[in-house]
Short mmCIF file of C-alpha atoms and ligand atoms in Angstrom, two decimals:
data_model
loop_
_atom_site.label_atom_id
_atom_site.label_comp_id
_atom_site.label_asym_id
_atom_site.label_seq_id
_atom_site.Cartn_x
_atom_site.Cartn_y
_atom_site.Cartn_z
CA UNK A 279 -47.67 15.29 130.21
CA UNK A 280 -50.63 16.79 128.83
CA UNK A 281 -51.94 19.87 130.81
CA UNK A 282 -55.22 21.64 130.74
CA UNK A 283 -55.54 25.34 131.35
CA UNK A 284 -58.79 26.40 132.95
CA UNK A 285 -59.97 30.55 132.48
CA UNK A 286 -62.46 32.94 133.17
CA UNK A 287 -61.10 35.99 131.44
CA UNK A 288 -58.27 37.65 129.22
CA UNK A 289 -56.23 34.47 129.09
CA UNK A 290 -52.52 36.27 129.97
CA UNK A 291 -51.56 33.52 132.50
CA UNK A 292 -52.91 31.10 129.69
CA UNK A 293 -51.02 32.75 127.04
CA UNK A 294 -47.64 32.92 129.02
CA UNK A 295 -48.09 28.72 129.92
CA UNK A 296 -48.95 27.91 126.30
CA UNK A 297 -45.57 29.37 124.74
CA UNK A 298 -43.53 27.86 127.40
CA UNK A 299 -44.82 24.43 126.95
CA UNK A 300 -42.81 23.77 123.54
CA UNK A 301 -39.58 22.46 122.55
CA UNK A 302 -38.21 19.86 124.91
CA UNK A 303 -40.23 21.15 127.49
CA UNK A 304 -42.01 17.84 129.23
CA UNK A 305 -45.96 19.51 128.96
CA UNK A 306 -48.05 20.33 126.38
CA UNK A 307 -51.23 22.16 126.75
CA UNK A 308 -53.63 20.11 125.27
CA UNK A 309 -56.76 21.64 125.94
CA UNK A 310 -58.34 25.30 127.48
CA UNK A 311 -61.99 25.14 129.37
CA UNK A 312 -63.72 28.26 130.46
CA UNK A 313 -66.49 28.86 132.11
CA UNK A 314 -67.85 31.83 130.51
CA UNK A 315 -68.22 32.16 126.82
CA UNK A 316 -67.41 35.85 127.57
CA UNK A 317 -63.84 35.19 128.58
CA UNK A 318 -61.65 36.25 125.84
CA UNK A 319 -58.84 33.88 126.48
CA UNK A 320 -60.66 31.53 124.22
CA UNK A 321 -60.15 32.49 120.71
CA UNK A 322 -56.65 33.62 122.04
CA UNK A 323 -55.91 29.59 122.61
CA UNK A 324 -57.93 28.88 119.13
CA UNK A 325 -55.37 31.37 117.57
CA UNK A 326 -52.47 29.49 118.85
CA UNK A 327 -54.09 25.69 117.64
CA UNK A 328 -55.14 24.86 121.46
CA UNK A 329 -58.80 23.29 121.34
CA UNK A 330 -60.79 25.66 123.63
CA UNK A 331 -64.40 25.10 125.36
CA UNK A 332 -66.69 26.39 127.24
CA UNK A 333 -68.54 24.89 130.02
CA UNK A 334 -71.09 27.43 130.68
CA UNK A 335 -71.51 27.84 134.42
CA UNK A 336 -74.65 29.92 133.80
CA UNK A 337 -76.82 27.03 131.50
CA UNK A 338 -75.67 24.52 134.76
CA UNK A 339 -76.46 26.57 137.66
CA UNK A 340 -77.19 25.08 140.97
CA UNK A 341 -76.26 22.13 139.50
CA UNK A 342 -72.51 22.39 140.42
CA UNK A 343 -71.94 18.62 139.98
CA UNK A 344 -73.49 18.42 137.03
CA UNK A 345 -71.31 21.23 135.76
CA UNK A 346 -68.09 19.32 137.35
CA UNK A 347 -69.04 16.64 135.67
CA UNK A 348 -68.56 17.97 132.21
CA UNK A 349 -65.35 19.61 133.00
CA UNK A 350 -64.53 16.45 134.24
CA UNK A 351 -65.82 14.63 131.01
CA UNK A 352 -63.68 16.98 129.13
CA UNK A 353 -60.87 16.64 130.81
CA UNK A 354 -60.46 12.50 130.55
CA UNK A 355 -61.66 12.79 126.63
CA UNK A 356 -58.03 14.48 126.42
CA UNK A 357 -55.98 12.50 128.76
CA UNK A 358 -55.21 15.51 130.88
CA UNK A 359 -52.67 14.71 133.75
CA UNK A 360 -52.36 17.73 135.39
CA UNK A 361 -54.78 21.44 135.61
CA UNK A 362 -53.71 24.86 135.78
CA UNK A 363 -56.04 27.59 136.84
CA UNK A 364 -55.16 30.68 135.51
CA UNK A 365 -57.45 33.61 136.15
CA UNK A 366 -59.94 31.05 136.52
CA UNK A 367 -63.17 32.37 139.03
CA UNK A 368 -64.89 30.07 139.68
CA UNK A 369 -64.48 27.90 143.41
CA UNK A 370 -64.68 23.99 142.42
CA UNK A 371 -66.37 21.96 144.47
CA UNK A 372 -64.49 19.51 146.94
CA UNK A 373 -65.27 16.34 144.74
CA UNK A 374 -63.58 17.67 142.10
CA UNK A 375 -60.84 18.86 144.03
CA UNK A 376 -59.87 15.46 145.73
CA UNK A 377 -60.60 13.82 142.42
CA UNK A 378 -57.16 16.18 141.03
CA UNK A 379 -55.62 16.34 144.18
CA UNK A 380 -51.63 17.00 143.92
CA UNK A 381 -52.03 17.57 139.64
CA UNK A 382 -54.09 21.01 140.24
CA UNK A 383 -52.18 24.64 140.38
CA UNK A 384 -53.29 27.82 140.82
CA UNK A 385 -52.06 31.30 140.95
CA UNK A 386 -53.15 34.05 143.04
CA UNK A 387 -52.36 37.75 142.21
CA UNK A 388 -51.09 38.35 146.00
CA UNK A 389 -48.24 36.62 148.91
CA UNK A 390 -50.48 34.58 150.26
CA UNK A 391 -51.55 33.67 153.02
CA UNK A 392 -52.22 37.40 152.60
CA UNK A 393 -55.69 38.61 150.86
CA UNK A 394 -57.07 35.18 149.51
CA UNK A 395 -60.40 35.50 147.26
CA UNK A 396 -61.01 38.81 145.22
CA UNK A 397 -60.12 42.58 145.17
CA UNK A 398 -56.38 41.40 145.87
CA UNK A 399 -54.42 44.93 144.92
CA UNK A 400 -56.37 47.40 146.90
CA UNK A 401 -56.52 45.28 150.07
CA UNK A 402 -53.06 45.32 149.85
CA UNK A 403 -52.29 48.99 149.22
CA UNK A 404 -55.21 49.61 151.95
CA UNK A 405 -53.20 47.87 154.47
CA UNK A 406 -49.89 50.22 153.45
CA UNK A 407 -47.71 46.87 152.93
CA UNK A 408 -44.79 47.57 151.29
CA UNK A 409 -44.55 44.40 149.04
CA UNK A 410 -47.06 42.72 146.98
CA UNK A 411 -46.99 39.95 144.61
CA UNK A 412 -48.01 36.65 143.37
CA UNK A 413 -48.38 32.79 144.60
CA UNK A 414 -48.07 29.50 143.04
CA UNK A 415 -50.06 26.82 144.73
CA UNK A 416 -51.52 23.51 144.70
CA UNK A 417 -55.19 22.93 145.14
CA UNK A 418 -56.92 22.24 148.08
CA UNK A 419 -60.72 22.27 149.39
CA UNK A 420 -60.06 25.54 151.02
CA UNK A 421 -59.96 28.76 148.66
CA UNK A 422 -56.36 29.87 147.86
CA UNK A 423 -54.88 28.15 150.51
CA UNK A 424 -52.85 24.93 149.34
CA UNK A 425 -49.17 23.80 149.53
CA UNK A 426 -47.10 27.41 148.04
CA UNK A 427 -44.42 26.41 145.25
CA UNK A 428 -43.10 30.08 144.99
CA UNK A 429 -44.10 33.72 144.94
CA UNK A 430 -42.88 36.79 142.80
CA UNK A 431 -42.49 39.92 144.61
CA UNK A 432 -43.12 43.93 143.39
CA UNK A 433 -42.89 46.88 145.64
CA UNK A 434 -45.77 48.81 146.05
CA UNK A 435 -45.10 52.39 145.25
CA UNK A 436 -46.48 55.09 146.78
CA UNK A 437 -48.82 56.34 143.67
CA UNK A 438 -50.02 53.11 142.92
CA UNK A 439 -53.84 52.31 142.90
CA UNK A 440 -55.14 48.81 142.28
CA UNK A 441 -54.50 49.08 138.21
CA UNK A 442 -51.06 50.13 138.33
CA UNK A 443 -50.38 47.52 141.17
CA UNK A 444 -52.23 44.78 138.77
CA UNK A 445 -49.86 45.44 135.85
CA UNK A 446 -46.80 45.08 137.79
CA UNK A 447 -47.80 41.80 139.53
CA UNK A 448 -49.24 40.69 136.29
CA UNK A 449 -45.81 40.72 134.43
CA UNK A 450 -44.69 38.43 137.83
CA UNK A 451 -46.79 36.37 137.00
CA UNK A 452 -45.78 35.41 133.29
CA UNK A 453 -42.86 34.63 134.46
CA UNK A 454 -43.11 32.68 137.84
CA UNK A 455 -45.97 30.26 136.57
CA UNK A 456 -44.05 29.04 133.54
CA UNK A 457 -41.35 28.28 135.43
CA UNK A 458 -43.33 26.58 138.01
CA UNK A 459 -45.25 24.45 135.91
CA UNK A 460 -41.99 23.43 133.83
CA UNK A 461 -40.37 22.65 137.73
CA UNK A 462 -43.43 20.74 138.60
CA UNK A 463 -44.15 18.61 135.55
CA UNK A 464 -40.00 17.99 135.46
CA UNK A 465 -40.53 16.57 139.08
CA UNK A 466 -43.09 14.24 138.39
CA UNK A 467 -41.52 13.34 135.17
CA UNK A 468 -38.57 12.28 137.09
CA UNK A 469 -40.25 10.39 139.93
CA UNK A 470 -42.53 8.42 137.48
CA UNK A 471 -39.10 7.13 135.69
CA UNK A 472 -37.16 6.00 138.72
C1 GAR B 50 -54.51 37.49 137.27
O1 GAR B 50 -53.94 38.47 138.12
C2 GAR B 50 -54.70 36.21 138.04
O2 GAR B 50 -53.72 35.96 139.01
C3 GAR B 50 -56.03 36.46 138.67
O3 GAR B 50 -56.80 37.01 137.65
C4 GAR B 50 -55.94 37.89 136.89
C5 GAR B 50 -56.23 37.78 135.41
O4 GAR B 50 -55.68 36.56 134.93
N1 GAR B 50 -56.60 35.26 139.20
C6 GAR B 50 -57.37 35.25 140.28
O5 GAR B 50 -57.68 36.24 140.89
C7 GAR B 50 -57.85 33.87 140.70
N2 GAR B 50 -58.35 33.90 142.01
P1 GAR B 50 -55.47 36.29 133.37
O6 GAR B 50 -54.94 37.56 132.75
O7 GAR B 50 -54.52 35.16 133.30
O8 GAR B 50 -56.86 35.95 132.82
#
């Protein structure tokens, strides 16, 4: 199954689903899309072999299906089946959404349905929880709110502030979506062989 990663910025979640998807594993990542040039995720891909573009949000701007449309473009000239979002920032529109319904993931640096959208960390340690965390989804036309596959947990400590919060959910992260995706792309492998 050939998987696209889509990014905005350092490329970590990008990093941790490219060196999972070798071996036996039923994925490859066969292409990485940001939309910033400024995110440095891309030469990270580059550096592992993993053809990486941008689609400039800024040079399409208002035109959002215009700008869909390339991703789109992009996406069929590699025979992607199924998107991951990692760190990516940018809301797609509902065309595009419905177009990858049920092969689009996401993951969101908090237990949702807690703090969807930005600033994820603080709200939580503002609100004195006493867990935070990280969510696996699907996509759907509503920000961060589709079908949950799984969610890491930390504990929020009582020094943290929103960085050292960040870090800890951040290693959660490497390791839930990997195993997510590989659960995910196994299921569908399975069902499409029966
Ligand atoms: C990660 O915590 C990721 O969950 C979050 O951006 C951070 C950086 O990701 N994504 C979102 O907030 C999306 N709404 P990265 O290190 O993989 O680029």
């Amino acid at each position: 199954m050939n998987v696209a990663i889509l990014i905005s910025g350092s490329g970590s979640n990008m990093l941790s689903l490219i060196d999972d998807m070798t071996g036996s594993h039923p994925g490859r990542v066969m292409l990485v899309l940001s939309n910033t040039p400024k995110a440095a995720g891309i030469s990270k891909a580059i550096a592992r072999g993993i053809t990486a573009k941008v689609v400039d949000y800024q040079t399409y701007k208002p035109n959002i299906s215009a700008f869909e449309s390339e991703l789109q473009n992009q996406l069929e000239a590699h025979k992607i089946d199924l998107i991951c979002l990692a760190g990516f920032l940018h809301i797609l529109g509902s065309n595009f959404i419905a177009a990858w319904e049920g092969r689009i993931l996401n993951i969101h640096p908090s237990l949702l349905p807690k703090y969807k959208g930005l600033d994820t960390h603080q709200r939580a340690i503002d609100a004195k929880d006493d867990k935070a965390g990280c969510t696996v989804h699907e996509v759907v036309n509503e920000l961060d709110s589709g079908p949950i596959l799984a969610q890491g947990y930390v504990n929020i400590l009582r020094n943290d502030d929103a960085l050292s919060l960040a870090s800890r959910v951040l290693v959660q992260e490497h390791l839930l979506y990997p195993k997510v995706v590989r659960d995910f792309i196994h299921n569908i492998s399975t069902k499409n062989s029966q």
